[in-house]
JSON list of C-alpha atoms in Angstrom, two decimals:
[
{"chain": "A", "resi": 296, "resn": "PHE", "atom": "CA", "xyz": [0.62, 4.21, -5.86]},
{"chain": "A", "resi": 297, "resn": "GLY", "atom": "CA", "xyz": [-1.84, 1.47, -5.70]},
{"chain": "A", "resi": 298, "resn": "THR", "atom": "CA", "xyz": [-1.81, -2.19, -6.46]},
{"chain": "A", "resi": 299, "resn": "LEU", "atom": "CA", "xyz": [-5.04, -4.29, -6.87]},
{"chain": "A", "resi": 300, "resn": "LEU", "atom": "CA", "xyz": [-5.26, -7.95, -5.87]},
{"chain": "A", "resi": 301, "resn": "ARG", "atom": "CA", "xyz": [-8.23, -10.32, -6.90]},
{"chain": "A", "resi": 302, "resn": "GLU", "atom": "CA", "xyz": [-8.95, -13.75, -5.38]},
{"chain": "A", "resi": 303, "resn": "GLY", "atom": "CA", "xyz": [-12.22, -15.00, -6.76]},
{"chain": "A", "resi": 304, "resn": "SER", "atom": "CA", "xyz": [-14.84, -12.78, -5.74]},
{"chain": "A", "resi": 305, "resn": "HIS", "atom": "CA", "xyz": [-12.62, -10.80, -3.37]},
{"chain": "A", "resi": 306, "resn": "THR", "atom": "CA", "xyz": [-10.53, -7.59, -3.99]},
{"chain": "A", "resi": 307, "resn": "LEU", "atom": "CA", "xyz": [-7.87, -6.19, -1.87]},
{"chain": "A", "resi": 308, "resn": "LEU", "atom": "CA", "xyz": [-6.20, -2.72, -2.80]},
{"chain": "A", "resi": 309, "resn": "VAL", "atom": "CA", "xyz": [-2.58, -2.48, -1.45]},
{"chain": "A", "resi": 310, "resn": "ASP", "atom": "CA", "xyz": [-1.77, 1.30, -0.91]},
{"chain": "A", "resi": 311, "resn": "CYS", "atom": "CA", "xyz": [-3.97, 4.15, -2.22]},
{"chain": "A", "resi": 312, "resn": "GLY", "atom": "CA", "xyz": [-2.23, 7.21, -3.69]},
{"chain": "A", "resi": 313, "resn": "PRO", "atom": "CA", "xyz": [-3.94, 10.46, -4.83]},
{"chain": "A", "resi": 314, "resn": "THR", "atom": "CA", "xyz": [-4.53, 9.09, -8.26]},
{"chain": "A", "resi": 315, "resn": "THR", "atom": "CA", "xyz": [-5.55, 5.52, -7.56]},
{"chain": "A", "resi": 316, "resn": "LEU", "atom": "CA", "xyz": [-9.27, 6.31, -8.17]},
{"chain": "A", "resi": 317, "resn": "ASN", "atom": "CA", "xyz": [-8.45, 7.78, -11.45]},
{"chain": "A", "resi": 318, "resn": "GLY", "atom": "CA", "xyz": [-6.36, 4.81, -12.37]},
{"chain": "A", "resi": 319, "resn": "LEU", "atom": "CA", "xyz": [-9.22, 2.40, -11.53]},
{"chain": "A", "resi": 320, "resn": "GLN", "atom": "CA", "xyz": [-11.72, 4.43, -13.63]},
{"chain": "A", "resi": 321, "resn": "GLN", "atom": "CA", "xyz": [-9.14, 4.17, -16.60]},
{"chain": "A", "resi": 322, "resn": "LEU", "atom": "CA", "xyz": [-8.97, 0.61, -16.41]},
{"chain": "A", "resi": 323, "resn": "GLY", "atom": "CA", "xyz": [-12.68, 0.13, -16.10]},
{"chain": "A", "resi": 324, "resn": "ILE", "atom": "CA", "xyz": [-12.74, -1.16, -12.52]},
{"chain": "A", "resi": 325, "resn": "ASP", "atom": "CA", "xyz": [-15.66, -0.39, -10.26]},
{"chain": "A", "resi": 326, "resn": "PRO", "atom": "CA", "xyz": [-14.19, 0.95, -6.95]},
{"chain": "A", "resi": 327, "resn": "ARG", "atom": "CA", "xyz": [-17.01, -0.67, -5.08]},
{"chain": "A", "resi": 328, "resn": "ASP", "atom": "CA", "xyz": [-15.47, -4.00, -5.95]},
{"chain": "A", "resi": 329, "resn": "ILE", "atom": "CA", "xyz": [-12.81, -3.20, -3.35]},
{"chain": "A", "resi": 330, "resn": "ASP", "atom": "CA", "xyz": [-13.31, -5.27, 0.00]},
{"chain": "A", "resi": 331, "resn": "ALA", "atom": "CA", "xyz": [-10.39, -3.87, 1.81]},
{"chain": "A", "resi": 332, "resn": "ILE", "atom": "CA", "xyz": [-7.64, -1.27, 1.38]},
{"chain": "A", "resi": 333, "resn": "ALA", "atom": "CA", "xyz": [-4.21, -1.95, 3.16]},
{"chain": "A", "resi": 334, "resn": "ILE", "atom": "CA", "xyz": [-2.06, 1.02, 3.50]},
{"chain": "A", "resi": 335, "resn": "SER", "atom": "CA", "xyz": [1.88, 0.30, 4.01]},
{"chain": "A", "resi": 336, "resn": "HIS", "atom": "CA", "xyz": [2.80, 3.79, 5.61]},
{"chain": "A", "resi": 337, "resn": "PHE", "atom": "CA", "xyz": [1.68, 7.28, 5.86]},
{"chain": "A", "resi": 338, "resn": "HIS", "atom": "CA", "xyz": [3.32, 8.94, 3.01]},
{"chain": "A", "resi": 339, "resn": "GLY", "atom": "CA", "xyz": [0.84, 10.64, 0.73]},
{"chain": "A", "resi": 340, "resn": "ASP", "atom": "CA", "xyz": [1.71, 8.72, -2.32]},
{"chain": "A", "resi": 341, "resn": "HIS", "atom": "CA", "xyz": [0.78, 5.53, -0.76]},
{"chain": "A", "resi": 342, "resn": "ALA", "atom": "CA", "xyz": [-1.96, 6.81, 1.59]},
{"chain": "A", "resi": 343, "resn": "SER", "atom": "CA", "xyz": [-3.67, 10.04, 0.50]},
{"chain": "A", "resi": 344, "resn": "GLY", "atom": "CA", "xyz": [-6.09, 8.47, -1.89]},
{"chain": "A", "resi": 345, "resn": "ALA", "atom": "CA", "xyz": [-8.29, 6.71, 0.60]},
{"chain": "A", "resi": 346, "resn": "PRO", "atom": "CA", "xyz": [-10.23, 9.79, 1.42]},
{"chain": "A", "resi": 347, "resn": "PHE", "atom": "CA", "xyz": [-11.03, 10.32, -2.41]},
{"chain": "A", "resi": 348, "resn": "LEU", "atom": "CA", "xyz": [-12.39, 6.71, -2.37]},
{"chain": "A", "resi": 349, "resn": "LEU", "atom": "CA", "xyz": [-14.62, 7.38, 0.57]},
{"chain": "A", "resi": 350, "resn": "LEU", "atom": "CA", "xyz": [-16.04, 10.64, -1.06]},
{"chain": "A", "resi": 351, "resn": "ASP", "atom": "CA", "xyz": [-16.52, 8.63, -4.36]},
{"chain": "A", "resi": 352, "resn": "TYR", "atom": "CA", "xyz": [-18.61, 6.24, -2.28]},
{"chain": "A", "resi": 353, "resn": "LEU", "atom": "CA", "xyz": [-20.75, 9.08, -1.15]},
{"chain": "A", "resi": 354, "resn": "PHE", "atom": "CA", "xyz": [-21.54, 11.00, -4.39]},
{"chain": "A", "resi": 355, "resn": "GLU", "atom": "CA", "xyz": [-20.48, 8.78, -7.26]},
{"chain": "A", "resi": 356, "resn": "HIS", "atom": "CA", "xyz": [-20.73, 5.11, -6.74]},
{"chain": "A", "resi": 357, "resn": "ALA", "atom": "CA", "xyz": [-23.05, 4.68, -3.76]},
{"chain": "A", "resi": 358, "resn": "ARG", "atom": "CA", "xyz": [-21.75, 1.71, -1.79]},
{"chain": "A", "resi": 359, "resn": "SER", "atom": "CA", "xyz": [-23.58, -0.84, 0.37]},
{"chain": "A", "resi": 360, "resn": "ARG", "atom": "CA", "xyz": [-21.05, -3.55, 1.17]},
{"chain": "A", "resi": 361, "resn": "PRO", "atom": "CA", "xyz": [-18.86, -3.21, 4.17]},
{"chain": "A", "resi": 362, "resn": "LEU", "atom": "CA", "xyz": [-15.20, -1.94, 3.57]},
{"chain": "A", "resi": 363, "resn": "GLN", "atom": "CA", "xyz": [-12.19, -2.33, 5.95]},
{"chain": "A", "resi": 364, "resn": "ILE", "atom": "CA", "xyz": [-9.20, 0.05, 5.83]},
{"chain": "A", "resi": 365, "resn": "ILE", "atom": "CA", "xyz": [-6.18, -1.46, 7.26]},
{"chain": "A", "resi": 366, "resn": "GLY", "atom": "CA", "xyz": [-2.88, 0.29, 8.06]},
{"chain": "A", "resi": 367, "resn": "PRO", "atom": "CA", "xyz": [-0.21, 1.29, 10.45]},
{"chain": "A", "resi": 368, "resn": "PRO", "atom": "CA", "xyz": [-1.25, 2.10, 14.11]},
{"chain": "A", "resi": 369, "resn": "GLY", "atom": "CA", "xyz": [-3.44, 5.40, 13.71]},
{"chain": "A", "resi": 370, "resn": "ILE", "atom": "CA", "xyz": [-4.91, 4.68, 10.50]},
{"chain": "A", "resi": 371, "resn": "GLU", "atom": "CA", "xyz": [-8.26, 5.66, 11.54]},
{"chain": "A", "resi": 372, "resn": "GLU", "atom": "CA", "xyz": [-7.09, 9.00, 12.86]},
{"chain": "A", "resi": 373, "resn": "PHE", "atom": "CA", "xyz": [-4.98, 9.51, 9.72]},
{"chain": "A", "resi": 374, "resn": "THR", "atom": "CA", "xyz": [-7.72, 8.80, 7.41]},
{"chain": "A", "resi": 375, "resn": "GLN", "atom": "CA", "xyz": [-10.38, 10.77, 9.22]},
{"chain": "A", "resi": 376, "resn": "HIS", "atom": "CA", "xyz": [-7.91, 13.90, 9.66]},
{"chain": "A", "resi": 377, "resn": "ALA", "atom": "CA", "xyz": [-7.19, 13.68, 5.80]},
{"chain": "A", "resi": 378, "resn": "SER", "atom": "CA", "xyz": [-10.78, 13.68, 4.94]},
{"chain": "A", "resi": 379, "resn": "ALA", "atom": "CA", "xyz": [-11.49, 16.56, 7.27]},
{"chain": "A", "resi": 380, "resn": "ARG", "atom": "CA", "xyz": [-8.45, 18.52, 5.65]},
{"chain": "A", "resi": 381, "resn": "PHE", "atom": "CA", "xyz": [-10.36, 17.88, 2.19]},
{"chain": "A", "resi": 382, "resn": "HIS", "atom": "CA", "xyz": [-13.51, 19.32, 3.95]},
{"chain": "A", "resi": 383, "resn": "PHE", "atom": "CA", "xyz": [-15.77, 16.41, 3.88]},
{"chain": "A", "resi": 384, "resn": "ASP", "atom": "CA", "xyz": [-17.07, 14.05, 6.77]},
{"chain": "A", "resi": 385, "resn": "VAL", "atom": "CA", "xyz": [-16.56, 10.44, 6.10]},
{"chain": "A", "resi": 386, "resn": "ASP", "atom": "CA", "xyz": [-19.80, 9.66, 8.06]},
{"chain": "A", "resi": 387, "resn": "VAL", "atom": "CA", "xyz": [-22.09, 12.02, 6.05]},
{"chain": "A", "resi": 388, "resn": "LYS", "atom": "CA", "xyz": [-24.72, 9.71, 4.14]},
{"chain": "A", "resi": 389, "resn": "ARG", "atom": "CA", "xyz": [-22.60, 6.71, 4.60]},
{"chain": "A", "resi": 390, "resn": "GLY", "atom": "CA", "xyz": [-24.85, 3.79, 3.71]},
{"chain": "A", "resi": 391, "resn": "TYR", "atom": "CA", "xyz": [-22.20, 0.88, 4.47]},
{"chain": "A", "resi": 392, "resn": "GLU", "atom": "CA", "xyz": [-20.14, -0.38, 7.47]},
{"chain": "A", "resi": 393, "resn": "LEU", "atom": "CA", "xyz": [-16.76, 1.01, 7.60]},
{"chain": "A", "resi": 394, "resn": "THR", "atom": "CA", "xyz": [-14.14, -0.46, 9.82]},
{"chain": "A", "resi": 395, "resn": "TYR", "atom": "CA", "xyz": [-10.34, 0.04, 10.61]},
{"chain": "A", "resi": 396, "resn": "ARG", "atom": "CA", "xyz": [-7.83, -2.38, 11.58]},
{"chain": "A", "resi": 397, "resn": "GLU", "atom": "CA", "xyz": [-4.23, -1.76, 12.55]},
{"chain": "A", "resi": 398, "resn": "LEU", "atom": "CA", "xyz": [-1.32, -3.71, 11.50]},
{"chain": "A", "resi": 399, "resn": "ASP", "atom": "CA", "xyz": [1.01, -5.44, 13.88]},
{"chain": "A", "resi": 400, "resn": "CYS", "atom": "CA", "xyz": [4.38, -6.56, 12.92]},
{"chain": "A", "resi": 401, "resn": "GLY", "atom": "CA", "xyz": [4.69, -10.33, 12.86]},
{"chain": "A", "resi": 402, "resn": "SER", "atom": "CA", "xyz": [0.87, -10.87, 13.53]},
{"chain": "A", "resi": 403, "resn": "LYS", "atom": "CA", "xyz": [-1.23, -12.24, 10.66]},
{"chain": "A", "resi": 404, "resn": "LEU", "atom": "CA", "xyz": [-4.50, -10.36, 9.62]},
{"chain": "A", "resi": 405, "resn": "GLU", "atom": "CA", "xyz": [-7.34, -11.95, 7.92]},
{"chain": "A", "resi": 406, "resn": "THR", "atom": "CA", "xyz": [-9.54, -10.02, 5.55]},
{"chain": "A", "resi": 407, "resn": "SER", "atom": "CA", "xyz": [-11.79, -10.78, 2.58]},
{"chain": "A", "resi": 408, "resn": "GLY", "atom": "CA", "xyz": [-10.13, -13.88, 1.56]},
{"chain": "A", "resi": 409, "resn": "PHE", "atom": "CA", "xyz": [-6.63, -12.50, 2.04]},
{"chain": "A", "resi": 410, "resn": "SER", "atom": "CA", "xyz": [-3.96, -13.23, 4.80]},
{"chain": "A", "resi": 411, "resn": "LEU", "atom": "CA", "xyz": [-1.70, -10.22, 5.47]},
{"chain": "A", "resi": 412, "resn": "LEU", "atom": "CA", "xyz": [1.51, -10.54, 7.53]},
{"chain": "A", "resi": 413, "resn": "PRO", "atom": "CA", "xyz": [3.22, -7.18, 8.05]},
{"chain": "A", "resi": 414, "resn": "VAL", "atom": "CA", "xyz": [6.96, -6.80, 8.56]},
{"chain": "A", "resi": 415, "resn": "PRO", "atom": "CA", "xyz": [9.07, -3.89, 9.25]},
{"chain": "A", "resi": 416, "resn": "ALA", "atom": "CA", "xyz": [10.47, -1.67, 6.39]},
{"chain": "A", "resi": 417, "resn": "LEU", "atom": "CA", "xyz": [13.47, 0.65, 6.56]},
{"chain": "A", "resi": 418, "resn": "HIS", "atom": "CA", "xyz": [11.89, 3.93, 5.84]},
{"chain": "A", "resi": 419, "resn": "HIS", "atom": "CA", "xyz": [11.03, 7.22, 7.57]},
{"chain": "A", "resi": 420, "resn": "PRO", "atom": "CA", "xyz": [9.99, 6.02, 11.07]},
{"chain": "A", "resi": 421, "resn": "GLU", "atom": "CA", "xyz": [7.45, 8.89, 11.51]},
{"chain": "A", "resi": 422, "resn": "THR", "atom": "CA", "xyz": [5.42, 7.26, 8.62]},
{"chain": "A", "resi": 423, "resn": "ARG", "atom": "CA", "xyz": [5.19, 3.77, 10.64]},
{"chain": "A", "resi": 424, "resn": "PRO", "atom": "CA", "xyz": [6.43, 1.78, 7.63]},
{"chain": "A", "resi": 425, "resn": "HIS", "atom": "CA", "xyz": [5.54, -1.77, 6.71]},
{"chain": "A", "resi": 426, "resn": "MET", "atom": "CA", "xyz": [6.11, -4.31, 4.30]},
{"chain": "A", "resi": 427, "resn": "LEU", "atom": "CA", "xyz": [3.37, -6.87, 3.49]},
{"chain": "A", "resi": 428, "resn": "ARG", "atom": "CA", "xyz": [3.17, -10.53, 2.77]},
{"chain": "A", "resi": 429, "resn": "ILE", "atom": "CA", "xyz": [-0.03, -11.29, 1.21]},
{"chain": "A", "resi": 430, "resn": "ASP", "atom": "CA", "xyz": [-1.44, -14.85, 0.90]},
{"chain": "A", "resi": 431, "resn": "SER", "atom": "CA", "xyz": [-4.55, -16.02, -0.84]},
{"chain": "A", "resi": 432, "resn": "ALA", "atom": "CA", "xyz": [-5.89, -19.31, -1.67]},
{"chain": "A", "resi": 433, "resn": "SER", "atom": "CA", "xyz": [-3.95, -19.58, -5.07]},
{"chain": "A", "resi": 434, "resn": "ARG", "atom": "CA", "xyz": [-0.91, -17.20, -4.75]},
{"chain": "A", "resi": 435, "resn": "SER", "atom": "CA", "xyz": [1.41, -15.48, -2.52]},
{"chain": "A", "resi": 436, "resn": "VAL", "atom": "CA", "xyz": [2.81, -11.88, -2.90]},
{"chain": "A", "resi": 437, "resn": "PHE", "atom": "CA", "xyz": [5.22, -9.81, -1.17]},
{"chain": "A", "resi": 438, "resn": "PHE", "atom": "CA", "xyz": [5.00, -6.09, -1.24]},
{"chain": "A", "resi": 439, "resn": "SER", "atom": "CA", "xyz": [7.94, -3.97, -0.20]},
{"chain": "A", "resi": 440, "resn": "GLY", "atom": "CA", "xyz": [6.27, -0.69, 0.20]},
{"chain": "A", "resi": 441, "resn": "ASP", "atom": "CA", "xyz": [8.93, 1.92, 0.50]},
{"chain": "A", "resi": 442, "resn": "THR", "atom": "CA", "xyz": [12.02, 0.54, 2.10]},
{"chain": "A", "resi": 443, "resn": "GLY", "atom": "CA", "xyz": [15.94, 0.62, 2.03]},
{"chain": "A", "resi": 444, "resn": "TRP", "atom": "CA", "xyz": [18.10, -2.38, 1.97]},
{"chain": "A", "resi": 445, "resn": "HIS", "atom": "CA", "xyz": [18.06, -4.62, 5.09]},
{"chain": "A", "resi": 446, "resn": "ASP", "atom": "CA", "xyz": [19.36, -7.98, 5.74]},
{"chain": "A", "resi": 447, "resn": "ALA", "atom": "CA", "xyz": [15.97, -9.42, 6.33]},
{"chain": "A", "resi": 448, "resn": "LEU", "atom": "CA", "xyz": [14.72, -8.59, 2.87]},
{"chain": "A", "resi": 449, "resn": "PRO", "atom": "CA", "xyz": [15.77, -11.57, 0.83]},
{"chain": "A", "resi": 450, "resn": "ARG", "atom": "CA", "xyz": [14.25, -14.14, 3.20]},
{"chain": "A", "resi": 451, "resn": "HIS", "atom": "CA", "xyz": [10.97, -12.55, 3.05]},
{"chain": "A", "resi": 452, "resn": "VAL", "atom": "CA", "xyz": [10.50, -13.11, -0.77]},
{"chain": "A", "resi": 453, "resn": "GLY", "atom": "CA", "xyz": [12.25, -16.34, -1.57]},
{"chain": "A", "resi": 454, "resn": "ASP", "atom": "CA", "xyz": [9.04, -18.48, -1.55]},
{"chain": "A", "resi": 455, "resn": "VAL", "atom": "CA", "xyz": [6.42, -16.19, -2.85]},
{"chain": "A", "resi": 456, "resn": "ASP", "atom": "CA", "xyz": [4.81, -16.11, -6.40]},
{"chain": "A", "resi": 457, "resn": "LEU", "atom": "CA", "xyz": [5.28, -12.49, -7.07]},
{"chain": "A", "resi": 458, "resn": "PHE", "atom": "CA", "xyz": [7.62, -9.78, -5.61]},
{"chain": "A", "resi": 459, "resn": "ILE", "atom": "CA", "xyz": [6.21, -6.20, -5.86]},
{"chain": "A", "resi": 460, "resn": "SER", "atom": "CA", "xyz": [9.18, -3.83, -4.91]},
{"chain": "A", "resi": 461, "resn": "GLU", "atom": "CA", "xyz": [9.90, -0.10, -5.24]},
{"chain": "A", "resi": 462, "resn": "CYS", "atom": "CA", "xyz": [13.20, 0.62, -6.74]},
{"chain": "A", "resi": 463, "resn": "THR", "atom": "CA", "xyz": [13.92, 4.43, -6.75]},
{"chain": "A", "resi": 464, "resn": "LEU", "atom": "CA", "xyz": [17.62, 5.04, -6.98]},
{"chain": "A", "resi": 465, "resn": "LEU", "atom": "CA", "xyz": [20.34, 4.23, -9.63]},
{"chain": "A", "resi": 466, "resn": "GLU", "atom": "CA", "xyz": [23.01, 5.29, -7.25]},
{"chain": "A", "resi": 467, "resn": "GLU", "atom": "CA", "xyz": [23.54, 5.17, -3.49]},
{"chain": "A", "resi": 468, "resn": "GLY", "atom": "CA", "xyz": [22.87, 8.06, -1.39]},
{"chain": "A", "resi": 469, "resn": "PHE", "atom": "CA", "xyz": [19.41, 7.74, 0.43]},
{"chain": "A", "resi": 470, "resn": "GLU", "atom": "CA", "xyz": [18.95, 4.92, 2.99]},
{"chain": "A", "resi": 471, "resn": "TYR", "atom": "CA", "xyz": [15.20, 4.81, 2.80]},
{"chain": "A", "resi": 472, "resn": "HIS", "atom": "CA", "xyz": [14.75, 3.50, -0.69]},
{"chain": "A", "resi": 473, "resn": "LEU", "atom": "CA", "xyz": [16.20, 0.77, -2.76]},
{"chain": "A", "resi": 474, "resn": "LEU", "atom": "CA", "xyz": [18.48, 1.11, -5.48]},
{"chain": "A", "resi": 475, "resn": "VAL", "atom": "CA", "xyz": [18.88, -1.09, -8.67]},
{"chain": "A", "resi": 476, "resn": "LEU", "atom": "CA", "xyz": [21.84, -3.35, -7.40]},
{"chain": "A", "resi": 477, "resn": "GLY", "atom": "CA", "xyz": [19.92, -3.97, -4.11]},
{"chain": "A", "resi": 478, "resn": "LEU", "atom": "CA", "xyz": [16.94, -4.96, -6.03]},
{"chain": "A", "resi": 479, "resn": "VAL", "atom": "CA", "xyz": [18.97, -7.31, -8.14]},
{"chain": "A", "resi": 480, "resn": "ALA", "atom": "CA", "xyz": [20.78, -8.73, -5.03]},
{"chain": "A", "resi": 481, "resn": "ILE", "atom": "CA", "xyz": [17.38, -9.39, -3.45]},
{"chain": "A", "resi": 482, "resn": "VAL", "atom": "CA", "xyz": [16.24, -11.47, -6.46]},
{"chain": "A", "resi": 483, "resn": "LEU", "atom": "CA", "xyz": [19.49, -13.30, -6.74]},
{"chain": "A", "resi": 484, "resn": "ILE", "atom": "CA", "xyz": [19.88, -14.13, -3.11]},
{"chain": "A", "resi": 485, "resn": "ALA", "atom": "CA", "xyz": [16.23, -15.09, -2.54]},
{"chain": "A", "resi": 486, "resn": "GLY", "atom": "CA", "xyz": [15.61, -16.82, -5.94]},
{"chain": "A", "resi": 487, "resn": "SER", "atom": "CA", "xyz": [12.23, -15.05, -6.55]},
{"chain": "A", "resi": 488, "resn": "GLY", "atom": "CA", "xyz": [10.58, -16.17, -9.80]},
{"chain": "A", "resi": 489, "resn": "ARG", "atom": "CA", "xyz": [8.58, -13.10, -10.64]},
{"chain": "A", "resi": 490, "resn": "TRP", "atom": "CA", "xyz": [8.99, -9.58, -9.69]},
{"chain": "A", "resi": 491, "resn": "SER", "atom": "CA", "xyz": [7.58, -6.19, -10.57]},
{"chain": "A", "resi": 492, "resn": "VAL", "atom": "CA", "xyz": [9.40, -2.82, -10.00]},
{"chain": "A", "resi": 493, "resn": "ASP", "atom": "CA", "xyz": [7.09, -0.08, -8.60]},
{"chain": "A", "resi": 494, "resn": "ARG", "atom": "CA", "xyz": [9.23, 3.02, -9.75]},
{"chain": "A", "resi": 495, "resn": "LEU", "atom": "CA", "xyz": [12.49, 4.12, -11.03]},
{"chain": "A", "resi": 496, "resn": "LEU", "atom": "CA", "xyz": [14.15, 7.33, -10.91]},
{"chain": "A", "resi": 497, "resn": "THR", "atom": "CA", "xyz": [16.76, 8.13, -13.33]},
{"chain": "A", "resi": 498, "resn": "ARG", "atom": "CA", "xyz": [18.02, 11.20, -11.33]},
{"chain": "A", "resi": 499, "resn": "PRO", "atom": "CA", "xyz": [20.84, 10.48, -8.87]},
{"chain": "A", "resi": 500, "resn": "ALA", "atom": "CA", "xyz": [20.21, 10.50, -5.15]},
{"chain": "A", "resi": 501, "resn": "GLU", "atom": "CA", "xyz": [21.72, 13.96, -4.50]},
{"chain": "A", "resi": 502, "resn": "THR", "atom": "CA", "xyz": [19.06, 15.65, -6.66]},
{"chain": "A", "resi": 503, "resn": "ILE", "atom": "CA", "xyz": [16.12, 14.18, -4.42]},
{"chain": "A", "resi": 504, "resn": "GLY", "atom": "CA", "xyz": [17.94, 14.27, -0.87]},
{"chain": "A", "resi": 505, "resn": "GLY", "atom": "CA", "xyz": [15.73, 14.61, 1.98]},
{"chain": "A", "resi": 506, "resn": "ALA", "atom": "CA", "xyz": [12.66, 15.39, -0.38]},
{"chain": "A", "resi": 507, "resn": "ALA", "atom": "CA", "xyz": [12.31, 11.78, -1.43]},
{"chain": "A", "resi": 508, "resn": "ALA", "atom": "CA", "xyz": [9.16, 10.11, -0.09]}
]
């Protein structure tokens, strides 16, 4: 999973799954356009693509502009460990400044023309999950990341221009992801004008059980 947000000359990538680099290439987007990457939590489908981007900057699209990687506490260790597991050193031949910044729930973080406000998500605690409100000069976006229903959700999305939500389940049975009725309830309660669904599985919850990410 990955979502690209642009504001003028600034570009923010929200989450970076394992196929994000391929997706950028298919859309004709130069990965060097990305000023910052914001990771919502440490599940592989949301975070494991960052090392592939760093590798691309070494050998395919040589980068000179600074890059920030933003994520839950431990984001630098997570990225470096994942890169090492893929058997490359993120510092080899690096010709650009790479910095890491950690999300702190309730505290705004400014990066490359965007203001990020992380808030808690209801997901596997060990992944250090966050939802993100993202404001720029012209628009506001709320990104659910992966989360189950909790009462604070609707109030976070009521005044944004776009609500990007995961929606994994048709039926109840797994507390860490939203189901269709939950998403509808959020939109109705909050009155969000525009919304986008990240994913929808047609299988009932019992077929994914604890394996759901």
